[in-house]
PDB file of C-alpha atoms and ligand atoms in Angstrom:
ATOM      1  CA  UNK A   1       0.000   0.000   0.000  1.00 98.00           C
ATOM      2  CA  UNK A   2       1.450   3.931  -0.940  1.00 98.00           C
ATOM      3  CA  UNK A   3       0.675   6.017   2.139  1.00 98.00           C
ATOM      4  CA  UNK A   4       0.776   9.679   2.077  1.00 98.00           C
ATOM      5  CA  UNK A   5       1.978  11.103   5.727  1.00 98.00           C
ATOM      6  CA  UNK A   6      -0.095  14.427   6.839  1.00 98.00           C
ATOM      7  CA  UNK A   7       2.032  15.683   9.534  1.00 98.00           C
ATOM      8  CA  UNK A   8       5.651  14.351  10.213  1.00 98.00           C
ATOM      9  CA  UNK A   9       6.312  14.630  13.894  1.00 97.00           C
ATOM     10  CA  UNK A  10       6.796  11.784  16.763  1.00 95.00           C
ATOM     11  CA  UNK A  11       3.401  10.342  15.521  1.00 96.00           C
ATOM     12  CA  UNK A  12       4.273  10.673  11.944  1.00 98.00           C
ATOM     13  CA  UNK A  13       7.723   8.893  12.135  1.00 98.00           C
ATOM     14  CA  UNK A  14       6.360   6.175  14.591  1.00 97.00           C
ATOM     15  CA  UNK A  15       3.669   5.449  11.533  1.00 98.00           C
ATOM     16  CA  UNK A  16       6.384   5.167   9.175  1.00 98.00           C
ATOM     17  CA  UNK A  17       8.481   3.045  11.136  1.00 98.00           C
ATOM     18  CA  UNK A  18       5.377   1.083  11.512  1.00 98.00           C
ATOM     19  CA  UNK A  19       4.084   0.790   7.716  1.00 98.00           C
ATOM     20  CA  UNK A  20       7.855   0.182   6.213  1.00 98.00           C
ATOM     21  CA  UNK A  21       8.094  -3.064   8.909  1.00 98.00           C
ATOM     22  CA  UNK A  22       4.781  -4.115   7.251  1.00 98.00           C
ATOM     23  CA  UNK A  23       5.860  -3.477   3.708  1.00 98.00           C
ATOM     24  CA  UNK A  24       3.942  -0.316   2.889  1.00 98.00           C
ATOM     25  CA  UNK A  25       5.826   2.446   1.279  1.00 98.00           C
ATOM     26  CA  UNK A  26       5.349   5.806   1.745  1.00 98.00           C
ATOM     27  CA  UNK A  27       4.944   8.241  -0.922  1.00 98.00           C
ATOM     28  CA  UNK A  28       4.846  11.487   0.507  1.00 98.00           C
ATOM     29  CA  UNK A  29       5.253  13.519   3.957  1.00 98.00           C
ATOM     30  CA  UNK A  30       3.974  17.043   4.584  1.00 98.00           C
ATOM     31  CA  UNK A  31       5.157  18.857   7.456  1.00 98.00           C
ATOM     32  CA  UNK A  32       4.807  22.480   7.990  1.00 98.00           C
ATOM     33  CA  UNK A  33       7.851  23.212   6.186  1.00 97.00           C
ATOM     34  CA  UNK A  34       6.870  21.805   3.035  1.00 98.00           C
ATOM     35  CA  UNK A  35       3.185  22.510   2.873  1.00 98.00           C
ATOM     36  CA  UNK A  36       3.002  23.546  -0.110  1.00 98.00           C
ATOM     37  CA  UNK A  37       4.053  20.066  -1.980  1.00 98.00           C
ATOM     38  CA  UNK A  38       0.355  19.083  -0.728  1.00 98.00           C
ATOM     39  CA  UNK A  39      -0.820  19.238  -3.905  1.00 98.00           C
ATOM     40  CA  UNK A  40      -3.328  16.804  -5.825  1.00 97.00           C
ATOM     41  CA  UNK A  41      -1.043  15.727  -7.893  1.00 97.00           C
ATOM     42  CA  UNK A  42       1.605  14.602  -5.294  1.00 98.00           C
ATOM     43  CA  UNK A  43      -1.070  12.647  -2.920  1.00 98.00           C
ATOM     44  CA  UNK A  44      -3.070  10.615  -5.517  1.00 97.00           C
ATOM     45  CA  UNK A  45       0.283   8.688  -5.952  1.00 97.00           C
ATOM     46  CA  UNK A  46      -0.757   7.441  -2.455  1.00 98.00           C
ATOM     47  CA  UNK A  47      -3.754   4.882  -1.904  1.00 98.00           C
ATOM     48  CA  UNK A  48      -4.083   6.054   1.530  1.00 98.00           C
ATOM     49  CA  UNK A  49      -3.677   9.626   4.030  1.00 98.00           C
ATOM     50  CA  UNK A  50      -2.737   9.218   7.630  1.00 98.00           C
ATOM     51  CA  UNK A  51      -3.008  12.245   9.325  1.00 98.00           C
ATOM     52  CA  UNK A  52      -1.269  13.207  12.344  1.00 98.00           C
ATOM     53  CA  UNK A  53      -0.366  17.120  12.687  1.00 98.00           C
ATOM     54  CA  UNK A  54      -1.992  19.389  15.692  1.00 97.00           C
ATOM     55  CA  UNK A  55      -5.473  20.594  16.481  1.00 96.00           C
ATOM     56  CA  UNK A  56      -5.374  23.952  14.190  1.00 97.00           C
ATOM     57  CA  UNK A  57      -4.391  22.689  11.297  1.00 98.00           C
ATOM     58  CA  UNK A  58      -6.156  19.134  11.319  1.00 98.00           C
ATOM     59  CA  UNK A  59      -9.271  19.924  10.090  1.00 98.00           C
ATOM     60  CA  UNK A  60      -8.279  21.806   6.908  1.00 98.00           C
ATOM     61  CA  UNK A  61      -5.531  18.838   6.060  1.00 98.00           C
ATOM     62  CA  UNK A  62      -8.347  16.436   6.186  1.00 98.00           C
ATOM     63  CA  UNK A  63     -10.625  18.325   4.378  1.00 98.00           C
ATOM     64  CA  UNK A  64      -7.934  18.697   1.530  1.00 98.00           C
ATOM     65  CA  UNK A  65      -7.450  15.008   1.491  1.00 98.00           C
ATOM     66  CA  UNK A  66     -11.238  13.966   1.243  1.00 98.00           C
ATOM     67  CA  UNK A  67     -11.065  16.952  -1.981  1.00 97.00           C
ATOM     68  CA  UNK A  68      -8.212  15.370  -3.383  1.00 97.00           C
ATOM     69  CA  UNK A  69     -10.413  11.769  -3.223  1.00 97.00           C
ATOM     70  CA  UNK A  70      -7.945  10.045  -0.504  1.00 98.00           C
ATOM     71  CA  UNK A  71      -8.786   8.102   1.699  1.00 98.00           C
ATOM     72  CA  UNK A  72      -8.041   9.587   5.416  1.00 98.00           C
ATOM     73  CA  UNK A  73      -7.629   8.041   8.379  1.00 98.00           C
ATOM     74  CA  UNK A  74      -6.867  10.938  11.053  1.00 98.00           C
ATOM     75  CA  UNK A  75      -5.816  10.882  14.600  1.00 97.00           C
ATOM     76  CA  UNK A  76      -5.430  14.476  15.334  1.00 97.00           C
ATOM     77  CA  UNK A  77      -7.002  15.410  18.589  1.00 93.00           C
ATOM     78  CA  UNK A  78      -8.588  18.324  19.797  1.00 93.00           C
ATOM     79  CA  UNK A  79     -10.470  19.661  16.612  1.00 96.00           C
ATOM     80  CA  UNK A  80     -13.743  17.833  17.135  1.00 92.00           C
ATOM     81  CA  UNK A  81     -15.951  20.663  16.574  1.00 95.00           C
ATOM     82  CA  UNK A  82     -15.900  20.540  12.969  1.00 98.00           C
ATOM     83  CA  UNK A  83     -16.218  16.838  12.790  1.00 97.00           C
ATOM     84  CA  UNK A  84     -19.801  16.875  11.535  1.00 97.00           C
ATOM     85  CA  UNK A  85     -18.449  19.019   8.653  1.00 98.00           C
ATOM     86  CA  UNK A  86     -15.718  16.612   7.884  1.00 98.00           C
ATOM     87  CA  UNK A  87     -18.553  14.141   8.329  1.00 98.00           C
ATOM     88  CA  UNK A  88     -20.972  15.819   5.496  1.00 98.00           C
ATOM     89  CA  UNK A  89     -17.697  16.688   3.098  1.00 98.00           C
ATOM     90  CA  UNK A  90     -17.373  13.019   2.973  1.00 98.00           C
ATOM     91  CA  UNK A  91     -20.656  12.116   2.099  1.00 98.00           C
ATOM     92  CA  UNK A  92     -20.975  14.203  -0.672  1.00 97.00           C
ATOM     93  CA  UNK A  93     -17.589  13.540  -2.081  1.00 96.00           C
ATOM     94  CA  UNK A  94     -18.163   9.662  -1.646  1.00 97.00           C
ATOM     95  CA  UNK A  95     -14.817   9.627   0.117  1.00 98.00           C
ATOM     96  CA  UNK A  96     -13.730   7.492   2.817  1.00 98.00           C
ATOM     97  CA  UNK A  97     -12.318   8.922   6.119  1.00 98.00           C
ATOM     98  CA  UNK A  98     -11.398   6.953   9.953  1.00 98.00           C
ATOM     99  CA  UNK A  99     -11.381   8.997  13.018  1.00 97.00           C
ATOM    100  CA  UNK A 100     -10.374   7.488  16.161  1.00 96.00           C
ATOM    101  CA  UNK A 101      -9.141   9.704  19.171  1.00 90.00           C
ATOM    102  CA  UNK A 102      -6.880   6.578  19.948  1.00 91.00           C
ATOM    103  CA  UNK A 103      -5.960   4.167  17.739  1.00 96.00           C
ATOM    104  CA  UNK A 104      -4.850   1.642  20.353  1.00 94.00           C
ATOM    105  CA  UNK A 105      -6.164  -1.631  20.097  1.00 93.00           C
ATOM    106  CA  UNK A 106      -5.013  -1.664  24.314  1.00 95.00           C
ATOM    107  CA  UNK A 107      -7.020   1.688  24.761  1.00 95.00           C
ATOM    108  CA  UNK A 108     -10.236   0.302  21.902  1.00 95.00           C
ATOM    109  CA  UNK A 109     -10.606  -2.877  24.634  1.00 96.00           C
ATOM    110  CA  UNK A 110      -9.827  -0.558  27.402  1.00 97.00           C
ATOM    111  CA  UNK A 111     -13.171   1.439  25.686  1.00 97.00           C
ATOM    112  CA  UNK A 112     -15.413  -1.417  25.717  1.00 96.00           C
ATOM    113  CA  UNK A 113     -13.990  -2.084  29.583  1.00 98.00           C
ATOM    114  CA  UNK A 114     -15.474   1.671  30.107  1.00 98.00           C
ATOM    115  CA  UNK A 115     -18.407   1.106  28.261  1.00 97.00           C
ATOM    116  CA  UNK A 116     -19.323  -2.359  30.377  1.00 98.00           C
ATOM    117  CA  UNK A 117     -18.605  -0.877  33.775  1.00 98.00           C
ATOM    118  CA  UNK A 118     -20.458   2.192  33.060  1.00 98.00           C
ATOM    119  CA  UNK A 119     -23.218   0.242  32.432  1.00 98.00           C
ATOM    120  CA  UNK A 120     -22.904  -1.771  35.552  1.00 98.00           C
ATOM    121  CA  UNK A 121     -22.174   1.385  37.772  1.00 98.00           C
ATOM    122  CA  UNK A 122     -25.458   2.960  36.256  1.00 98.00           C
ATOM    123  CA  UNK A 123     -27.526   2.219  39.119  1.00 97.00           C
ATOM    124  CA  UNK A 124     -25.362   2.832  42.542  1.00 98.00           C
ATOM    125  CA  UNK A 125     -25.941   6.290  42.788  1.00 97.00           C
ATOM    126  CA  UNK A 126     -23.641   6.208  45.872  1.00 97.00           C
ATOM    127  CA  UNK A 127     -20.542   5.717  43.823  1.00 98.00           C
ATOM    128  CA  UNK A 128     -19.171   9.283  42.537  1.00 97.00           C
ATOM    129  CA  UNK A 129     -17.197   8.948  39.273  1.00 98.00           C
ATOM    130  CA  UNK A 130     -14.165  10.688  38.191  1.00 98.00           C
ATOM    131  CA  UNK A 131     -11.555  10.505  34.991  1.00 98.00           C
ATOM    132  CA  UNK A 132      -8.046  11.170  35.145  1.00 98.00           C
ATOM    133  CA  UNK A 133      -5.214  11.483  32.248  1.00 98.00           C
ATOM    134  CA  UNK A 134      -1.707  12.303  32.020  1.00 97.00           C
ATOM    135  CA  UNK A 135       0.209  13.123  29.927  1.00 96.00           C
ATOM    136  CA  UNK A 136       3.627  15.005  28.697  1.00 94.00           C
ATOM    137  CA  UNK A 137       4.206  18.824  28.652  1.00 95.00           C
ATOM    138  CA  UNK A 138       4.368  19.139  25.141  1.00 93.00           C
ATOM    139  CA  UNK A 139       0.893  18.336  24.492  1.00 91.00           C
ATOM    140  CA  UNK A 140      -1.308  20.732  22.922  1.00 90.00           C
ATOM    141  CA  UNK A 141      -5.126  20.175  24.263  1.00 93.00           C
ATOM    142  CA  UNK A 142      -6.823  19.821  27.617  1.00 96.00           C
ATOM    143  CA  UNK A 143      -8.820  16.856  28.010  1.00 97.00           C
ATOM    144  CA  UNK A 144      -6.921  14.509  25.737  1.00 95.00           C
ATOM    145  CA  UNK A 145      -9.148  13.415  22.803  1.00 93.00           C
ATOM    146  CA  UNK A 146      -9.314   9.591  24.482  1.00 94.00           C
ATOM    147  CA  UNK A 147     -10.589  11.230  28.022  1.00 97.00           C
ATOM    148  CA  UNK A 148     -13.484  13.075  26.059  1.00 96.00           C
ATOM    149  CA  UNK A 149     -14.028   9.887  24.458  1.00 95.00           C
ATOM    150  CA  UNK A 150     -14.015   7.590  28.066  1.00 98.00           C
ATOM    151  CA  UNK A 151     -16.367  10.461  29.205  1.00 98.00           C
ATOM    152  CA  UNK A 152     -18.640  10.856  26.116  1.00 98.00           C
ATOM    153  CA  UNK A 153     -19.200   6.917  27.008  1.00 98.00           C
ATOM    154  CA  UNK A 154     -19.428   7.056  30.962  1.00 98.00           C
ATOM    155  CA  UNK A 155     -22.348   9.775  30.187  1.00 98.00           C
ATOM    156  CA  UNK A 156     -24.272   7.729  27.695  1.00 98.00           C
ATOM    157  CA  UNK A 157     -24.581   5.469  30.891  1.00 98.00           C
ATOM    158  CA  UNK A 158     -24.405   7.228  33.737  1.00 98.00           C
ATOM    159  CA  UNK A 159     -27.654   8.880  33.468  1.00 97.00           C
ATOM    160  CA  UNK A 160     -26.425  11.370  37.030  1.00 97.00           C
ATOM    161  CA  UNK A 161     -24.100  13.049  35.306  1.00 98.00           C
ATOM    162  CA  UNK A 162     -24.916  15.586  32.987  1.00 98.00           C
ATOM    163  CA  UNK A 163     -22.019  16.969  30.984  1.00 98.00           C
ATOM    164  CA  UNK A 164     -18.208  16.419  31.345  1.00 98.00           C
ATOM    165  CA  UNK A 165     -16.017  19.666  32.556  1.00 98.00           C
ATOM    166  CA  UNK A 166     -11.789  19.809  32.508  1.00 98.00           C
ATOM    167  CA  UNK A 167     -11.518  20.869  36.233  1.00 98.00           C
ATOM    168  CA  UNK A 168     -11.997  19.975  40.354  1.00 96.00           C
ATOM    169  CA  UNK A 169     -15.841  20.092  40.648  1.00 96.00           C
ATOM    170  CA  UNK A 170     -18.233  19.651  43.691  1.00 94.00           C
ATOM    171  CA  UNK A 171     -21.510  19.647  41.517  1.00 97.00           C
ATOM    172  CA  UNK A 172     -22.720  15.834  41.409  1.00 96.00           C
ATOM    173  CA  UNK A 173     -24.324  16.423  38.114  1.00 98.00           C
ATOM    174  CA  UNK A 174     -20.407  17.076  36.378  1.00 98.00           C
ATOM    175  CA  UNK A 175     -18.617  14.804  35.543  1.00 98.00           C
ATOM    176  CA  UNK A 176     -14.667  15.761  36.466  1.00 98.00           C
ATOM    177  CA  UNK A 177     -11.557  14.979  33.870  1.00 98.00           C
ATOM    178  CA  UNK A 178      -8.881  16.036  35.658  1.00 98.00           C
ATOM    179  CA  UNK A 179      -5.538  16.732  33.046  1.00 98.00           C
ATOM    180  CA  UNK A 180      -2.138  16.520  34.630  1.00 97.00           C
ATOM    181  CA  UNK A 181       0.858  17.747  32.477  1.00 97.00           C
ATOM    182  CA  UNK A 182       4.488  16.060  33.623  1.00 96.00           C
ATOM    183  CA  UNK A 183       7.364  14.261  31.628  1.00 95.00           C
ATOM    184  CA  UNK A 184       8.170  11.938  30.625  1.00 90.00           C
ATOM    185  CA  UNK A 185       4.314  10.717  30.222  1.00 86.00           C
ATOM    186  CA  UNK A 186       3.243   8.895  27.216  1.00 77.00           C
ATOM    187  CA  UNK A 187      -0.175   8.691  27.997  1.00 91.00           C
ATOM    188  CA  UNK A 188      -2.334   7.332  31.053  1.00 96.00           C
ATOM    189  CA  UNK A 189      -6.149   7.102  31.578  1.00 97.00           C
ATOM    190  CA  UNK A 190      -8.089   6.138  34.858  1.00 98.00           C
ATOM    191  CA  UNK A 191     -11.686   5.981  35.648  1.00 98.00           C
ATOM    192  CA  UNK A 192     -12.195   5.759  38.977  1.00 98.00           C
ATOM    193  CA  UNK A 193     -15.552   5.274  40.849  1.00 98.00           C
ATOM    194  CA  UNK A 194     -15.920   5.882  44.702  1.00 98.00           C
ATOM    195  CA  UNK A 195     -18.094   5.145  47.117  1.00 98.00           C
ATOM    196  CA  UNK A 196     -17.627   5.621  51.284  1.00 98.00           C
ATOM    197  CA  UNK A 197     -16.996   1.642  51.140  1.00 98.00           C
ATOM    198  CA  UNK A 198     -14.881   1.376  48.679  1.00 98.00           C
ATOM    199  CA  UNK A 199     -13.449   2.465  45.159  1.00 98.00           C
ATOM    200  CA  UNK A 200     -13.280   0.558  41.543  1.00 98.00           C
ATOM    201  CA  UNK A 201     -10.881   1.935  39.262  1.00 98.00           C
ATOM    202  CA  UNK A 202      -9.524   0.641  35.624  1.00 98.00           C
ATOM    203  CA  UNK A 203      -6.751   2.312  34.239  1.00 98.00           C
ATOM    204  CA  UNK A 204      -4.853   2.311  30.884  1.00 97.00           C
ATOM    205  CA  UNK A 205      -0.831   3.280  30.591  1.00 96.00           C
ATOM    206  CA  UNK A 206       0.464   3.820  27.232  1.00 94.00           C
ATOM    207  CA  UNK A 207       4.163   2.557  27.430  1.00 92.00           C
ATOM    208  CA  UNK A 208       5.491   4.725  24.183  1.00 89.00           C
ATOM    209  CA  UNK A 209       3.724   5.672  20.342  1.00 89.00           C
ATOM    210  CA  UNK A 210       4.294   1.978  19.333  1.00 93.00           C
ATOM    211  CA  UNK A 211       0.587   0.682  19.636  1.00 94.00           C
ATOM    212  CA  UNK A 212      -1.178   4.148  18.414  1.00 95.00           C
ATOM    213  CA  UNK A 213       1.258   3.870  14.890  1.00 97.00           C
ATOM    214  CA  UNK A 214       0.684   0.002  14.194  1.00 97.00           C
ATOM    215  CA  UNK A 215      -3.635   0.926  15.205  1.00 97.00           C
ATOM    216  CA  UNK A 216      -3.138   3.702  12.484  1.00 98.00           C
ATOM    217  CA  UNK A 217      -1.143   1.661  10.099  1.00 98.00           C
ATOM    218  CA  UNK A 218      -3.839  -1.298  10.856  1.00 97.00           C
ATOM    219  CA  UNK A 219      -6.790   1.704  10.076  1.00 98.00           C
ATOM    220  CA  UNK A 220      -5.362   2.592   6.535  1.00 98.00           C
ATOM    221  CA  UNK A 221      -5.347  -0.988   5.513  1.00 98.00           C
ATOM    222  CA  UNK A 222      -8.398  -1.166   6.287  1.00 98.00           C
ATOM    223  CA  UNK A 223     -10.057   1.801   4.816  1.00 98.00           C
ATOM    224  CA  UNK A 224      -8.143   1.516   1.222  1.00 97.00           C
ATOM    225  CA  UNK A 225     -10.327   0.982  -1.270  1.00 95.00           C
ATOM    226  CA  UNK A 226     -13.743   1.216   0.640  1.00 97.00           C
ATOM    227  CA  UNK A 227     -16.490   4.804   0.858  1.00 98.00           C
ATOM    228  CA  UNK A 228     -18.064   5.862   4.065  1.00 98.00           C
ATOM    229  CA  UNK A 229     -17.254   7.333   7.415  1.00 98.00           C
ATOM    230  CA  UNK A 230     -15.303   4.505   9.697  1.00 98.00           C
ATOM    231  CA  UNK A 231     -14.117   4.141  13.497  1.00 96.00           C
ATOM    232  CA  UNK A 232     -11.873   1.794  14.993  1.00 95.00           C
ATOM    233  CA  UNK A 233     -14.857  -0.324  15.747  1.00 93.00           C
ATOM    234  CA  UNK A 234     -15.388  -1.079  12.309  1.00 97.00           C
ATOM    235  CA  UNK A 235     -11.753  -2.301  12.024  1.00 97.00           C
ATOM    236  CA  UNK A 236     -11.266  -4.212  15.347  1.00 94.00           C
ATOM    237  CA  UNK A 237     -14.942  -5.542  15.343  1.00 93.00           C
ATOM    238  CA  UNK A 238     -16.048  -4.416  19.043  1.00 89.00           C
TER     239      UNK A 238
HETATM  240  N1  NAD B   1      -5.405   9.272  17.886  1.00 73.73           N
HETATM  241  C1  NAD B   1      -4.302   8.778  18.473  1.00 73.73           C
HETATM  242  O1  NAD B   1      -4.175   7.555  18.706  1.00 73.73           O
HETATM  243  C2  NAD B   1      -3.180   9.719  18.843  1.00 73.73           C
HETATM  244  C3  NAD B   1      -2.014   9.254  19.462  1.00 73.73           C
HETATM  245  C4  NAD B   1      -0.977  10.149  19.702  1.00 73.73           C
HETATM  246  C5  NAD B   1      -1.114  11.480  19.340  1.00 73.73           C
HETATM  247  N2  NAD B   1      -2.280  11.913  18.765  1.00 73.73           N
HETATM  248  C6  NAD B   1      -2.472  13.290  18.289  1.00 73.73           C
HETATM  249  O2  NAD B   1      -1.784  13.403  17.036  1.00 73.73           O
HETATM  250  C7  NAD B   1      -1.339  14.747  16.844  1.00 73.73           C
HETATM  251  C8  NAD B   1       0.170  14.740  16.551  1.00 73.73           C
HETATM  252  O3  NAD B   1       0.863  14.189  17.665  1.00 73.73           O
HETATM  253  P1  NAD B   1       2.472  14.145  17.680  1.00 73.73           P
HETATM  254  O4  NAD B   1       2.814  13.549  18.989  1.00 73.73           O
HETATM  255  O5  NAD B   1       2.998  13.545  16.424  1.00 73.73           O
HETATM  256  O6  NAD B   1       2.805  15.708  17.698  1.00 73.73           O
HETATM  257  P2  NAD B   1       4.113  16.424  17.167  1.00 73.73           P
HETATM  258  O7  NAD B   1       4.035  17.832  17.678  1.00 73.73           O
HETATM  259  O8  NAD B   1       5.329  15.610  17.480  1.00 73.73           O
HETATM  260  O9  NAD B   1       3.949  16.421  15.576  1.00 73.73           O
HETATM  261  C9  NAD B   1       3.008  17.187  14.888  1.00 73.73           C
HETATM  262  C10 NAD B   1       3.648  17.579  13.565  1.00 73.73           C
HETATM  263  O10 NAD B   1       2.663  18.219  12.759  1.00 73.73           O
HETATM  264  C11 NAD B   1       3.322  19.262  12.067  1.00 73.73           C
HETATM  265  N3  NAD B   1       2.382  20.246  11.543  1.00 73.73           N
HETATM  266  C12 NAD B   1       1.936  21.404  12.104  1.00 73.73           C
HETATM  267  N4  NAD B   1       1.104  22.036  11.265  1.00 73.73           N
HETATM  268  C13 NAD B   1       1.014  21.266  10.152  1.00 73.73           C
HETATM  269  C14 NAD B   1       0.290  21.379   8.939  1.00 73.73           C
HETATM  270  N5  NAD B   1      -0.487  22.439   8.676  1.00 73.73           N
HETATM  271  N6  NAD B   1       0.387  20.382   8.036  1.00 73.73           N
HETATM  272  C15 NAD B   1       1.194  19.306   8.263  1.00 73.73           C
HETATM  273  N7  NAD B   1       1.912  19.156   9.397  1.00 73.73           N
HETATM  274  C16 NAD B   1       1.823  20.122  10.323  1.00 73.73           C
HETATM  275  C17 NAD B   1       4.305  19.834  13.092  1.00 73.73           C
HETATM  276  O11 NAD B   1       5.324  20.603  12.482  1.00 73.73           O
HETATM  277  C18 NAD B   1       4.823  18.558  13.740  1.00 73.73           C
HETATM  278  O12 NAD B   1       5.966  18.047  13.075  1.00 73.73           O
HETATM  279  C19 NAD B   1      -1.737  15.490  18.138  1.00 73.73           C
HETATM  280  O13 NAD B   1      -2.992  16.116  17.905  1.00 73.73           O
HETATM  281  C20 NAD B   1      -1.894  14.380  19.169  1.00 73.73           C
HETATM  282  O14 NAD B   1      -2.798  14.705  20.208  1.00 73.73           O
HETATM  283  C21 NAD B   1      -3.305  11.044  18.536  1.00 73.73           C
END
């Protein structure tokens, strides 16, 4: 498979390591200081765009890419807003694009872990629930993209909380994602539920970019070829 690189930082050369082990070859990277070689031309040599740059400039990459008829799979966080509008572009272009806000197969089964105690936890009010991340200084957004994720979950279930904020709170209808910034962090996730008897708690540690590069890698095979709008449920099957 020809893969076209959107963004060419730790993420971006962790994906190539990743695709040349598995006998990909990649056609073309685009950083910021060649931006301007992400032309049509230059990316329909590649069956596939993986896109990994920052949370201002994700949105217009990808929409390039589905304009250009690529396929995109996209792990850039914090630009969720406009996802509908990525969503609609698609559609009407009869592209093909992936979003995941981790593409961890540990993290995707540490999802449906969230999913199944959320739905067990649904009806003891008396347990207060809380999510935690951390992660290094260098990151750009507050909640990570996989905390809004655990929490978008937890609050499809946990009918007593209302809406998710990023900060201490003593209102039981919020549900608290506290962010901690410190180095070197490659990425850790806790939910923790607490009662006055006792507390539950599942957590997820990343150990380095490994697992996020071969789920991305594992995300482009799969979308090559193939119209719609994906997840990483439709690649790992749960
Ligand atoms: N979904 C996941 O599984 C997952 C995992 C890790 C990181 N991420 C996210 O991926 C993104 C990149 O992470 P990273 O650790 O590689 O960051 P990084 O800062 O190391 O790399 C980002 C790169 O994008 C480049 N860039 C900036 N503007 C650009 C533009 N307009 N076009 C192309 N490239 C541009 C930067 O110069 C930099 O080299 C972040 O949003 C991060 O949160 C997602």
């Amino acid at each position: 498979m020809k893969i076209a690189l959107i963004g060419y930082g730790k993420m971006g050369k962790a994906i190539e390591e990743i695709a040349l082990q598995r006998g990909h070859e990649i056609t073309l990277k685009i950083d910021i200081d060649n931006i301007s070689d992400f032309s049509q031309q230059n990316i329909s040599e590649a069956d596939v765009a993986i896109e990994f740059s920052s949370p201002h400039s994700a949105f217009d990459n990808v929409m390039k890419c589905l304009q250009f008829k690529i396929p995109v799979v996209c792990g850039s966080t914090g630009w969720l807003g406009k996802l509908e509008e990525v969503k609609k572009t698609c559609t009407a272009n009869n592209g093909a694009f992936l979003y995941s806000s981790n593409y961890s197969i540990g993290v995707n089964i540490f999802f449906a872990l969230n999913k199944y105690l959320a739905s067990l936890m649904a009806n003891y009010s008396e347990y207060d629930v809380s999510i935690t991340e951390t992660h290094h200084t260098q990151k750009k957004d507050a909640p990570s993209g996989t905390a809004i994720t655990l929490a978008e979950q937890v609050l499809e279930k946990i009918k007593r909380k209302k809406v998710w904020v990023n900060h201490i709170s003593d209102n039981a209808e919020e549900l608290e994602i506290i962010s901690e910034r410190i180095d070197p962090a490659p990425g850790t996730h806790q939910i923790k539920y607490s009662s006055s008897i006792d507390n539950i708690e599942i957590t997820h540690t990343a150990h380095n970019r490994m697992g996020f590069a071969t789920g991305a890698v594992t995300a482009a095979e799969f979308i090559k070829g193939k119209q719609g709008i994906f997840t990483m449920k439709d690649v790992l099957g749960f």
